[in-house]
Tab-separated table of C-alpha atoms in Angstrom:
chain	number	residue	atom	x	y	z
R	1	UNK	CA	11.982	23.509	-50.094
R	2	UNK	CA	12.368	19.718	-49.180
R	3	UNK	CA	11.478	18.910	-45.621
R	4	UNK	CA	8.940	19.823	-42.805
R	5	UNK	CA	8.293	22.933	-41.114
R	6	UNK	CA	7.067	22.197	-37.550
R	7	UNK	CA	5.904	24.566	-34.920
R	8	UNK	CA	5.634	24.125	-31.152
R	9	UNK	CA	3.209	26.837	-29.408
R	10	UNK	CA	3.962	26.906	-25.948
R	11	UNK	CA	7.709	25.444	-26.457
R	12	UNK	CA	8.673	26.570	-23.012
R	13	UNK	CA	7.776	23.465	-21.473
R	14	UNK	CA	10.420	21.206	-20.311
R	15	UNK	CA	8.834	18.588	-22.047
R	16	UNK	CA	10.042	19.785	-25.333
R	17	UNK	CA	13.376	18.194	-25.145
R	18	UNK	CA	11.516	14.880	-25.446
R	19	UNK	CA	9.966	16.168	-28.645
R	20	UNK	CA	13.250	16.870	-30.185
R	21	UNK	CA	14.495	13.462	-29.144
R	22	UNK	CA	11.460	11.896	-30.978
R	23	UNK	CA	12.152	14.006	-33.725
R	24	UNK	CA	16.129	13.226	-33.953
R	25	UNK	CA	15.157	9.424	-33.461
R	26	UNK	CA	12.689	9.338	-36.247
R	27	UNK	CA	15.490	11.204	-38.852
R	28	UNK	CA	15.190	9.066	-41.505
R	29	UNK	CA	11.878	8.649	-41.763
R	30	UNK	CA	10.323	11.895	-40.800
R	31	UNK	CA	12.491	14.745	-42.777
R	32	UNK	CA	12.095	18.077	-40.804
R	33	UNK	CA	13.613	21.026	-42.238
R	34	UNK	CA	13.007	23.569	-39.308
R	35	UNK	CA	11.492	23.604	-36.350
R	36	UNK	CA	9.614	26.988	-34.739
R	37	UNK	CA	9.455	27.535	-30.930
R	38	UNK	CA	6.424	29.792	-30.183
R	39	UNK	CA	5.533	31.206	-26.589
R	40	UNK	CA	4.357	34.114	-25.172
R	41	UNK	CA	6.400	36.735	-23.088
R	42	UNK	CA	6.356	35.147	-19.881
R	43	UNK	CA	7.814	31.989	-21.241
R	44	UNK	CA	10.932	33.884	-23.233
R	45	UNK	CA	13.272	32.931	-20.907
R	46	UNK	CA	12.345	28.902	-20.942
R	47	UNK	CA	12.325	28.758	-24.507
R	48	UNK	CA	15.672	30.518	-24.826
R	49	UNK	CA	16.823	27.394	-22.344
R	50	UNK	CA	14.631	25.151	-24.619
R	51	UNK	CA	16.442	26.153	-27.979
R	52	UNK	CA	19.803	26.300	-27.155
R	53	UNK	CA	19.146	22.636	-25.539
R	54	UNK	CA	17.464	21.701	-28.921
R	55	UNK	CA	20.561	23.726	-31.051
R	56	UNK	CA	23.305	21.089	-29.261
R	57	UNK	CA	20.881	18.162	-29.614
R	58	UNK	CA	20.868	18.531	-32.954
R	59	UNK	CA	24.114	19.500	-33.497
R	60	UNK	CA	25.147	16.312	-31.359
R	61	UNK	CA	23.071	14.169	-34.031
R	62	UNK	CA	24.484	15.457	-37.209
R	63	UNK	CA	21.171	16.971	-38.134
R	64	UNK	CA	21.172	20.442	-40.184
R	65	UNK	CA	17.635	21.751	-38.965
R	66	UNK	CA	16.893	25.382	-38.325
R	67	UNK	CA	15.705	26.011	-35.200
R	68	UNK	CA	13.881	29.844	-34.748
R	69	UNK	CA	12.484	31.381	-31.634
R	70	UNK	CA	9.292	34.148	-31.212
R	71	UNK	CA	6.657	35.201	-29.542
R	72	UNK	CA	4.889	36.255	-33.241
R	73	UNK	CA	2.356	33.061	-33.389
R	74	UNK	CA	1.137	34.121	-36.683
R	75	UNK	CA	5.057	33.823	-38.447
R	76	UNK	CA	5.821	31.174	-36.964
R	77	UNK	CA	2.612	29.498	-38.266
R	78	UNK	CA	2.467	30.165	-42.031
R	79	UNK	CA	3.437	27.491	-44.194
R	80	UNK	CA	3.615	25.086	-41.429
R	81	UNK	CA	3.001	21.361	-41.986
R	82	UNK	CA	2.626	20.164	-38.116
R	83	UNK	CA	1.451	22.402	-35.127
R	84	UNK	CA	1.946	20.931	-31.484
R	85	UNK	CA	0.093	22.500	-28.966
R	86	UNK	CA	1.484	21.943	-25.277
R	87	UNK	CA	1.061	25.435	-23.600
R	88	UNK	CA	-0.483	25.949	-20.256
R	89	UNK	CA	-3.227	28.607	-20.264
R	90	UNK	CA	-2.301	30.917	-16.776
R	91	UNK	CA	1.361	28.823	-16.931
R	92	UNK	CA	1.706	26.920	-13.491
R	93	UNK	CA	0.507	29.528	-10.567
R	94	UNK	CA	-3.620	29.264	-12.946
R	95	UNK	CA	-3.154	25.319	-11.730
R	96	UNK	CA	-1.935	25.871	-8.275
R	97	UNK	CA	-4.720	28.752	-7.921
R	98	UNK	CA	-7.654	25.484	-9.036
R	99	UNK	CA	-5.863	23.095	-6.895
R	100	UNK	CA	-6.199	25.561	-3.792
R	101	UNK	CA	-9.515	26.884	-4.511
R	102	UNK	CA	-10.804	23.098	-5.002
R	103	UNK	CA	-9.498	22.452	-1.924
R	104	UNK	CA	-10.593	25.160	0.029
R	105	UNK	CA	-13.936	24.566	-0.672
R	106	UNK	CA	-13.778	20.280	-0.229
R	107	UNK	CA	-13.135	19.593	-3.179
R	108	UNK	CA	-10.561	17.194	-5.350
R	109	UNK	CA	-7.867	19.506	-6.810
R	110	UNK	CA	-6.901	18.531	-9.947
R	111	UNK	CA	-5.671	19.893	-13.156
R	112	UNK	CA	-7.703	17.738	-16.161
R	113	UNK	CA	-10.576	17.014	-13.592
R	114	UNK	CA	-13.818	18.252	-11.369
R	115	UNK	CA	-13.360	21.700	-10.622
R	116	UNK	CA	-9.625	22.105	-11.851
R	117	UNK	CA	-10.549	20.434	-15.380
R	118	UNK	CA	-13.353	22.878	-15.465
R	119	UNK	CA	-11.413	25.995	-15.248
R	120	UNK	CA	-8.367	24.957	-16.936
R	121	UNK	CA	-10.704	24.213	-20.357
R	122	UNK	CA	-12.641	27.634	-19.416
R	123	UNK	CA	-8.518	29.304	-20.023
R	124	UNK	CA	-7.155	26.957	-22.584
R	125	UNK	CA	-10.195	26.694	-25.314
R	126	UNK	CA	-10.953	30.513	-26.377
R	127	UNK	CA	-6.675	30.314	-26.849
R	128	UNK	CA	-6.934	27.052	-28.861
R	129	UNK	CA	-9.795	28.324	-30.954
R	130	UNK	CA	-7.471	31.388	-32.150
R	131	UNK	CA	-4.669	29.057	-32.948
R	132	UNK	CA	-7.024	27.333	-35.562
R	133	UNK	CA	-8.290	30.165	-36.794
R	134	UNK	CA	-4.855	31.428	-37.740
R	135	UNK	CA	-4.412	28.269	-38.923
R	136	UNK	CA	-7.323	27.829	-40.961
R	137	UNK	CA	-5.643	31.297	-42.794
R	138	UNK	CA	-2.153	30.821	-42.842
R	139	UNK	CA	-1.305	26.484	-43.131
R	140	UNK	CA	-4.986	25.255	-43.842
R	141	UNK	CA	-3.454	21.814	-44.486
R	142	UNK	CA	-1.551	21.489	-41.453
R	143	UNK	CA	-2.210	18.788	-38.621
R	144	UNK	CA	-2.721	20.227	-35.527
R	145	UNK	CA	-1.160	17.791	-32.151
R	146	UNK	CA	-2.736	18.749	-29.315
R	147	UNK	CA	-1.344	17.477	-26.144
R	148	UNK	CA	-2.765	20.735	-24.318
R	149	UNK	CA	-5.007	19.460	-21.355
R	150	UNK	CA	-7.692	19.014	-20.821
R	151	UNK	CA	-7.004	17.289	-23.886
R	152	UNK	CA	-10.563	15.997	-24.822
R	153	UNK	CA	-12.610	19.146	-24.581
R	154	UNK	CA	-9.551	21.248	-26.294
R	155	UNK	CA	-10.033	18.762	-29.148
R	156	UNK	CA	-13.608	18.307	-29.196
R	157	UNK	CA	-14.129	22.462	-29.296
R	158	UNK	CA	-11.320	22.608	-32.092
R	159	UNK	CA	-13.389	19.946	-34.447
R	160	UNK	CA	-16.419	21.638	-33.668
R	161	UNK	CA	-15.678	25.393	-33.565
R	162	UNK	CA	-13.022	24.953	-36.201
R	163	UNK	CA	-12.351	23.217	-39.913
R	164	UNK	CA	-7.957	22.620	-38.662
R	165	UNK	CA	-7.474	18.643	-38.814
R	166	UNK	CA	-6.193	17.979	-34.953
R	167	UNK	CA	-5.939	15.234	-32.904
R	168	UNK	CA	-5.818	14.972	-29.310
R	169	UNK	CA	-2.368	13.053	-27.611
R	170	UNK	CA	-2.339	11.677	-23.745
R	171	UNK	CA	0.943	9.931	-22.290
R	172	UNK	CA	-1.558	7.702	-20.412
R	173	UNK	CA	-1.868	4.602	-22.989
R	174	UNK	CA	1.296	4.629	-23.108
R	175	UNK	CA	2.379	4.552	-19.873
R	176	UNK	CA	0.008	1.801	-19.402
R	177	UNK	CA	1.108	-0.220	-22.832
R	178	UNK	CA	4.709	0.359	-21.495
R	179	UNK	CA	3.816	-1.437	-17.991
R	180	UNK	CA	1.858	-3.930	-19.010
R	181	UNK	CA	4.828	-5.031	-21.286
R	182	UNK	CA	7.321	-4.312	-17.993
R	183	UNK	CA	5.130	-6.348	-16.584
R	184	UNK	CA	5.926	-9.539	-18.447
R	185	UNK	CA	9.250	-8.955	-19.567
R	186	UNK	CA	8.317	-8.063	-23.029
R	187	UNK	CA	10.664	-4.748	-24.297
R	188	UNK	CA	8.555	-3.829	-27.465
R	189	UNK	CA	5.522	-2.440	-26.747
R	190	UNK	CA	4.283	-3.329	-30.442
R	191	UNK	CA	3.922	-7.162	-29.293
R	192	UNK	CA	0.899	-6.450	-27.581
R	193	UNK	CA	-2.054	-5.026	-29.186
R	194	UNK	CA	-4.749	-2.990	-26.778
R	195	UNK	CA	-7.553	-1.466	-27.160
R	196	UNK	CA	-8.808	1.053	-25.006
R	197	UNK	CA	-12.077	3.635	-25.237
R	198	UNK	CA	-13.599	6.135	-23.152
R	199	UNK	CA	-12.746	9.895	-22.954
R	200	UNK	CA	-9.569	11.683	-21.956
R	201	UNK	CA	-8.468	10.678	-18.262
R	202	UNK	CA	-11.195	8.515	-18.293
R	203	UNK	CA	-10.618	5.541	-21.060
R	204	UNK	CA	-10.384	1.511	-20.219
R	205	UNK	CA	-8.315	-0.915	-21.661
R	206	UNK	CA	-10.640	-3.594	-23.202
R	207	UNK	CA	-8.578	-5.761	-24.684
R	208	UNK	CA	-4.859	-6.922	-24.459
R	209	UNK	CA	-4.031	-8.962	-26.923
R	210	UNK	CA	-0.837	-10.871	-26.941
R	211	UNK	CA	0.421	-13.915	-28.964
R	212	UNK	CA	-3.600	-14.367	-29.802
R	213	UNK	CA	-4.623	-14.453	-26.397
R	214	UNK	CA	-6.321	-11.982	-24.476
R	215	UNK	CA	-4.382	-11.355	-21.620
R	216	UNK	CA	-6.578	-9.062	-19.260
R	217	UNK	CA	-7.182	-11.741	-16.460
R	218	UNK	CA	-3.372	-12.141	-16.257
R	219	UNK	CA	-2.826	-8.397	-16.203
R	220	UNK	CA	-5.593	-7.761	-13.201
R	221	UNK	CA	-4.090	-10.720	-11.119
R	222	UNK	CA	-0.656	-9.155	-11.098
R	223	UNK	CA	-2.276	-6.150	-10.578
R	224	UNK	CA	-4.056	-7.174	-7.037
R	225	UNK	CA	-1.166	-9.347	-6.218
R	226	UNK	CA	0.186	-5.777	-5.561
R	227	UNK	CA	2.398	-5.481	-9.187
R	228	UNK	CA	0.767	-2.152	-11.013
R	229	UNK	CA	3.296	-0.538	-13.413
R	230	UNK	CA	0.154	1.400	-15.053
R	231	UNK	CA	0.457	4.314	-12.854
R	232	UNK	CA	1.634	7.911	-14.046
R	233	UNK	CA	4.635	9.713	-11.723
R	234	UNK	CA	1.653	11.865	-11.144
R	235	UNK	CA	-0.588	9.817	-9.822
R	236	UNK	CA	0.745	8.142	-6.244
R	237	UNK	CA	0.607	4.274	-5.796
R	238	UNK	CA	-2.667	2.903	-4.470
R	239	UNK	CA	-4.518	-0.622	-4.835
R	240	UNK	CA	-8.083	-0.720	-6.357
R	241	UNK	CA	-11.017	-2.191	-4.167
R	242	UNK	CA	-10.367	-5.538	-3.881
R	243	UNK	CA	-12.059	-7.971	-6.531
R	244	UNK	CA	-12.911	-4.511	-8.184
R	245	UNK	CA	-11.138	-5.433	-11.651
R	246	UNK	CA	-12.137	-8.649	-11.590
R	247	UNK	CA	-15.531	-8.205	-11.867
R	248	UNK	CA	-14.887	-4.964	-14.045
R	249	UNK	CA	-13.218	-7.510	-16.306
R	250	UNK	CA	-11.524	-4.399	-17.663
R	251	UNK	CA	-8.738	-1.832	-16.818
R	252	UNK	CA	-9.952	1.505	-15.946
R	253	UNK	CA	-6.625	3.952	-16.235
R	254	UNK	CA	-5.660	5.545	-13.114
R	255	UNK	CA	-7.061	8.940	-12.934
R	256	UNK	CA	-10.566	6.648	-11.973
R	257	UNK	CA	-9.302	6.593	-8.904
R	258	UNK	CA	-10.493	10.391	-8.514
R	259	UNK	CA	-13.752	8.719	-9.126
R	260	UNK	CA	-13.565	5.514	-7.857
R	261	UNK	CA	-12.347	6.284	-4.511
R	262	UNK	CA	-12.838	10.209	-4.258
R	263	UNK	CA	-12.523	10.395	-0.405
R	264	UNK	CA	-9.562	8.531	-0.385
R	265	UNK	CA	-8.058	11.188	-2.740
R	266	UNK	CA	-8.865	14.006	-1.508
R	267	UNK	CA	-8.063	13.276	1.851
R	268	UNK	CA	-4.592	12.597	0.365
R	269	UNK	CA	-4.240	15.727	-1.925
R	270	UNK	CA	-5.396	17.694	1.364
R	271	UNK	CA	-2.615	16.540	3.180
R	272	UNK	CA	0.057	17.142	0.423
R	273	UNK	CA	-1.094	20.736	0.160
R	274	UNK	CA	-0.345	21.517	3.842
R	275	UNK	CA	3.103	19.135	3.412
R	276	UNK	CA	5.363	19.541	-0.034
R	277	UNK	CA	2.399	21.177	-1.209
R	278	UNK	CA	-0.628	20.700	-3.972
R	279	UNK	CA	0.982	18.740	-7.473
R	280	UNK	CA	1.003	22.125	-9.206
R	281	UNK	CA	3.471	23.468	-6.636
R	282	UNK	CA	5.854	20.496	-6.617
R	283	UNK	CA	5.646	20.558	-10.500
R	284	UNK	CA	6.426	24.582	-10.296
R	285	UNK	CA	10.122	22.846	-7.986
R	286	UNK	CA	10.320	19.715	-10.797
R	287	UNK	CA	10.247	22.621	-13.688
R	288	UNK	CA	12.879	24.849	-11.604
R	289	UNK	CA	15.299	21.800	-11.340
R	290	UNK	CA	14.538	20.550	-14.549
R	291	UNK	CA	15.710	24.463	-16.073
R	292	UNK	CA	18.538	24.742	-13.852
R	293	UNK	CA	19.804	21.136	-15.596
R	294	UNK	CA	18.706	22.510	-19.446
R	295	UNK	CA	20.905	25.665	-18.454
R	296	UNK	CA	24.039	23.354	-18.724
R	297	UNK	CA	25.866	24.201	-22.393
R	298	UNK	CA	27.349	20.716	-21.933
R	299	UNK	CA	24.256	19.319	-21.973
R	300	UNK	CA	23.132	17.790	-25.595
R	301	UNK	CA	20.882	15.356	-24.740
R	302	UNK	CA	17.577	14.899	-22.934
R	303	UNK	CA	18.161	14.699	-18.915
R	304	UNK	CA	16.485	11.483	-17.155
R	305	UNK	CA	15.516	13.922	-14.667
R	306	UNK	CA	12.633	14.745	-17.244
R	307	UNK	CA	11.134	11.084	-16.056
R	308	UNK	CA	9.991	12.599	-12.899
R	309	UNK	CA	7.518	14.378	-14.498
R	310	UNK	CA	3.758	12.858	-15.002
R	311	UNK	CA	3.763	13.304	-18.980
R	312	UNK	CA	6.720	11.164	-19.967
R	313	UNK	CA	6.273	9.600	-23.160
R	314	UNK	CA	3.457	11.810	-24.954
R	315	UNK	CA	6.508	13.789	-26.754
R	316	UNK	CA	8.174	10.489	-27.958
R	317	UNK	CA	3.978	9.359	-28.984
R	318	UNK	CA	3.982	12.771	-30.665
R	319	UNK	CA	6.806	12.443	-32.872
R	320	UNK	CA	5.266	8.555	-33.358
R	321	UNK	CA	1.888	10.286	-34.248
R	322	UNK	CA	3.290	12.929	-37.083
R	323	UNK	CA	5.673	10.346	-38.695
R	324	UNK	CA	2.640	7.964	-39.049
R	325	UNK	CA	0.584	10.282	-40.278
R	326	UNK	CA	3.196	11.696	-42.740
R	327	UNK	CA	4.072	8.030	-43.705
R	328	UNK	CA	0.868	6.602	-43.813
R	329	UNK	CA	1.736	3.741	-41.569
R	330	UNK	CA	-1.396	2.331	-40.425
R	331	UNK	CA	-0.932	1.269	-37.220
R	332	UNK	CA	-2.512	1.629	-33.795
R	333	UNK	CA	-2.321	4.442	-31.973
R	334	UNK	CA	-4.755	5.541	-28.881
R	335	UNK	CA	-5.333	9.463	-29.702
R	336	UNK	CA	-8.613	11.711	-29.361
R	337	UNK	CA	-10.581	12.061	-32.692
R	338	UNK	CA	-14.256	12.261	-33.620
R	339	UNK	CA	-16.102	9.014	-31.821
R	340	UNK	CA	-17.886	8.109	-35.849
R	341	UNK	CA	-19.878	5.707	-34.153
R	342	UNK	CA	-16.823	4.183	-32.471
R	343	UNK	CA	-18.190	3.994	-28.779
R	344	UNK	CA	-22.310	2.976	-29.069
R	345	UNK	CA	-24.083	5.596	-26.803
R	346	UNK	CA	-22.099	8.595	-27.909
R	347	UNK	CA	-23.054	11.243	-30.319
R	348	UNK	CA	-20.745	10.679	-33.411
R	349	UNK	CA	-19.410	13.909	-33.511
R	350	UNK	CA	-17.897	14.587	-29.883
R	351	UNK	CA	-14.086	13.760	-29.163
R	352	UNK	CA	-13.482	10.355	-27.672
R	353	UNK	CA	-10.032	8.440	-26.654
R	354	UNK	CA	-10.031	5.598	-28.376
R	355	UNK	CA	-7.694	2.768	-30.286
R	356	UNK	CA	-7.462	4.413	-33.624
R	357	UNK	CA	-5.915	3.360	-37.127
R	358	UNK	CA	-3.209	6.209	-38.192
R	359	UNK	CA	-3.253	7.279	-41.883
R	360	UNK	CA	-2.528	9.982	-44.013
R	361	UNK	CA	-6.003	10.877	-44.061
R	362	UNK	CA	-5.664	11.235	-40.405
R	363	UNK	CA	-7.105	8.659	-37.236
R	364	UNK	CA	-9.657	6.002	-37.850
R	365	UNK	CA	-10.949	5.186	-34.797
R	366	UNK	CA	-11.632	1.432	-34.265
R	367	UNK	CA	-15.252	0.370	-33.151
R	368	UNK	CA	-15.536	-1.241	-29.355
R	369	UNK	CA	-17.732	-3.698	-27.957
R	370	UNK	CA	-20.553	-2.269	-26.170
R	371	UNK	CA	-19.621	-1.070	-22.405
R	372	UNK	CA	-21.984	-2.311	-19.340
R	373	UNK	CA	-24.578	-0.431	-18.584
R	374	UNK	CA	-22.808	1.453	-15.664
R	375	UNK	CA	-19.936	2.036	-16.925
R	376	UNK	CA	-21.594	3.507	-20.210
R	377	UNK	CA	-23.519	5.628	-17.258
R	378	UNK	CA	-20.291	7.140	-16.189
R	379	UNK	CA	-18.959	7.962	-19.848
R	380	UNK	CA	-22.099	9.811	-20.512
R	381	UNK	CA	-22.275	11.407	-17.648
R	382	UNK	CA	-18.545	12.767	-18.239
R	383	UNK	CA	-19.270	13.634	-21.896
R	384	UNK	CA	-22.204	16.039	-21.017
R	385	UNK	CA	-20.170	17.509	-18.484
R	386	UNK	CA	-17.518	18.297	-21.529
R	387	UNK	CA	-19.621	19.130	-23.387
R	388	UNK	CA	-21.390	21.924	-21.501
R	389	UNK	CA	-17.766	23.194	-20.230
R	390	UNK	CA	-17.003	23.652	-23.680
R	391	UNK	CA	-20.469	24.972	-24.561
R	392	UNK	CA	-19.451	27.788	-21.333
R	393	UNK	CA	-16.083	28.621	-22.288
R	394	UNK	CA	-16.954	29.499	-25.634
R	395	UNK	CA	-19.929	31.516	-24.343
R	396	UNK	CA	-19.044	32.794	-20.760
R	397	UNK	CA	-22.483	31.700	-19.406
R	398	UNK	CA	-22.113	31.003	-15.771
R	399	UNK	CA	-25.700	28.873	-15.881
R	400	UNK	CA	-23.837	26.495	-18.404
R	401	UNK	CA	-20.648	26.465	-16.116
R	402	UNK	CA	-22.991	25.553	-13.182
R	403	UNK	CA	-24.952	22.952	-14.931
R	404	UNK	CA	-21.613	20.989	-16.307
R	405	UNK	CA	-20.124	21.159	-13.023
R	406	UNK	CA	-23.325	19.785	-10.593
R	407	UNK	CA	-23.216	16.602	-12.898
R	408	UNK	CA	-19.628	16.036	-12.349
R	409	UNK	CA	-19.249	13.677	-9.461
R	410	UNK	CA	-16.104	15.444	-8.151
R	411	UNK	CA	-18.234	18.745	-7.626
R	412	UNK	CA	-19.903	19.604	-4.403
R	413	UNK	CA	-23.762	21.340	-4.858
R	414	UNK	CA	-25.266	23.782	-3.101
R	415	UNK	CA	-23.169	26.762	-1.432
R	416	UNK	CA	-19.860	25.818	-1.779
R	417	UNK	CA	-20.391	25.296	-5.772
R	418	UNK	CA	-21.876	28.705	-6.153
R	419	UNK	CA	-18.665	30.299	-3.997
R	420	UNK	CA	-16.464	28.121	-5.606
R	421	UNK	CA	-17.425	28.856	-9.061
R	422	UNK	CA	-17.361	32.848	-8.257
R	423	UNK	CA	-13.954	32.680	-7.220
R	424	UNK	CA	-12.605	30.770	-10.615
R	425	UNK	CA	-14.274	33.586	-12.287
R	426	UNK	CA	-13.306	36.105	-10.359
R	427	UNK	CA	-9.420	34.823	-10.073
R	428	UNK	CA	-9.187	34.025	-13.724
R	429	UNK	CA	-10.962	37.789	-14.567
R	430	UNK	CA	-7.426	38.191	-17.594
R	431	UNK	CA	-7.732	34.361	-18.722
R	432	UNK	CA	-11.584	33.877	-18.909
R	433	UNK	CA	-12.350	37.078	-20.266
R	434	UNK	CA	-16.296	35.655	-21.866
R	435	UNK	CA	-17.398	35.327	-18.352
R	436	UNK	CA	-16.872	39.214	-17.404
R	437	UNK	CA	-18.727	40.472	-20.852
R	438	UNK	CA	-21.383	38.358	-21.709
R	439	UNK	CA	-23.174	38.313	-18.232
């Protein structure tokens, strides 16, 4: 049969409708024939929502695709020519839980980072490695999107634990391509060229390029004149140390301001939790609101209410990222792939985030400059931290866990670590299920 087969594991998320807009958007070049929502019991109900939306979106756009619901993984799989992988390990109350436990003991609560990030991969990457390997059996040739966070140790166990061809997808290039082209009036994005490298949540912009001229000084003088489009919904507005950037002579994304000014922020995400509460349990209103708007049968579009969420865009990059792979468009795209000697100082075969060429053969990532010393300090430092979360998920050692997490600078030693890491283990005793029979 003529057309592709695409599957979306974990299609209960109310980002989905953005998918399907991608997909409707890119009809004529990207020919999809049906289109399989996969989740697991406790998302049936959102994924009924989620294809009945999709049914009248379709129907609204004169497009005759099939749309099929289950919870059977496996059927859904076979034969399939794209897989995107956007579910949530635990679903929303396993994020709240990291958030509050991260907090309780002093520590940043976050979802893709410290102690949060660390737990979250610990759920998400024993799941992600069965996907491939019912992939692997039933559509070997498939490409597998993953948008699942933490997006760079997902990938980086998948291309090391797996032979599936994946690539890792973050909404946080774009947001920051989109506002540096808000920024100067300039409505296609494709004008500009950038180039960023680094890891998942933690990449730089090196380069902007734009009408042959690098335009980073501009873009860090409107940025500490107090004009920063580059920041997620997610992520609340804040200013950099002053003259920070300028001396950086680079843009760091946002989510280095966990890093970068890690009192600040958790002294802010404290005070949330005991307001409107931690960003897990606003999300868990957003998502209830969000439902309550896909529930309308008048509704045949995607709401703008979706904006308010913190992962706009990586749907619409998605749907960018399987039509120029299925094309072979060569053109620039900032995904997760094997480093291949992109980014000196990092082995070749871990997962980076990095300015990539997009071909039918899959990314090419494009080589950077060197980084400063420091900075290049930092990356490494993050990597190994990946690296041995990944190494602990897969295993259920609890001396790995302990050694990825006292590296990571969000992470407080001593004590507090060791209670800290008992009660993720403990808590998540159904979602980590290595740690409770290998030790």
């Amino acid at each position: 049969m003529e057309g592709l087969k695409i599957v979306v594991i974990g299609a209960g998320s109310s980002y989905t409708p953005e998918l399907m807009e991608g997909i409707i958007k890119r009809q004529h070049e990207f020919p999809v024939r049906e289109i399989w929502l996969v989740d697991i019991e406790d998302g049936r109900e959102k994924m009924a929502i989620i294809a009945g939306l999709t049914r009248r979106m379709l129907e609204k756009n004169g497009l005759d695709i099939t749309v099929h619901e289950t919870l059977d993984r496996q059927k859904a799989l076979a034969g399939a020519n794209f897989v995107c992988s956007q579910f949530r390990a635990g679903c929303l109350e396993a994020r709240i839980s990291d958030e509050r436990i991260s907090l309780k003991y002093n520590m940043i609560g976050q979802e893709t980072n410290g102690l949060g990030g660390f737990a979250n991969a610990c759920r998400t990457i024993p799941i992600a490695l069965e996907i491939a390997a019912e992939m692997e059996k039933l559509c070997p040739d498939a490409w597998l999107l993953n948008f699942t966070n933490p997006s760079s140790m997902v990938t980086e166990a998948i291309l090391k634990h797996s032979s599936v061809k994946t690539v890792g997808l973050c909404n946080v290039p774009v947001i920051m391509q989109k506002g540096i082209a808000g920024m100067f009036g300039v409505e296609d994005i494709n004008e500009f060229i950038m180039q960023v490298a680094g890891l998942n949540h933690f990449i730089f912009a090196r380069h902007v390029w734009f009408k042959g001229k690098d335009i980073i000084p501009d873009i860090i003088s409107n940025i500490e004149q107090g004009n920063d489009p580059l920041i997620p919904k997610n992520i609340p507005p804040f200013k950099w140390p002053a003259g920070m950037l300028k001396n950086m002579r680079m843009l760091p994304c946002p989510y280095h301001r966990y890093y970068y000014m890690s009192d600040d922020m958790y002294r802010q995400e404290l005070s949330e939790a005991k307001g409107e509460g931690t960003r897990g349990e606003v999300v868990k209103q957003l998502e209830k609101e969000l439902f309550d708007i896909y529930r309308n049968p008048e509704l045949a579009e995607k709401p703008k209410a979706l904006e308010g969420r913190g992962g706009q865009f990586y749907s619409d990059a998605a749907c960018e990222l399987m039509s120029a792979i299925y094309n072979d468009k060569r053109i620039i795209m900032h995904v997760n792939t094997r480093n291949n000697g992109a980014i000196s100082g990092l082995p070749d075969n871990c997962a980076v985030e990095v300015s990539s060429m997009i071909t039918s053969s899959g990314p090419i990532p494009l080589n950077v400059e060197p980084f400063p010393d420091d900075i290049m300090c930092q990356i490494q430092l993050m990597k190994t931290f990946e690296q041995l979360t990944i190494e602990a998920a897969v295993t259920g050692d609890r001396h790995t866990a302990w050694r990825g997490l006292v590296i990571n600078p969000l992470i407080k030693s001593g004590a507090s670590l060791e209670k800290a890491l008992d009660e993720v283990i403990v808590h998540n005793r159904a979602l980590m299920p290595a740690f409770h029979t290998s030790n």
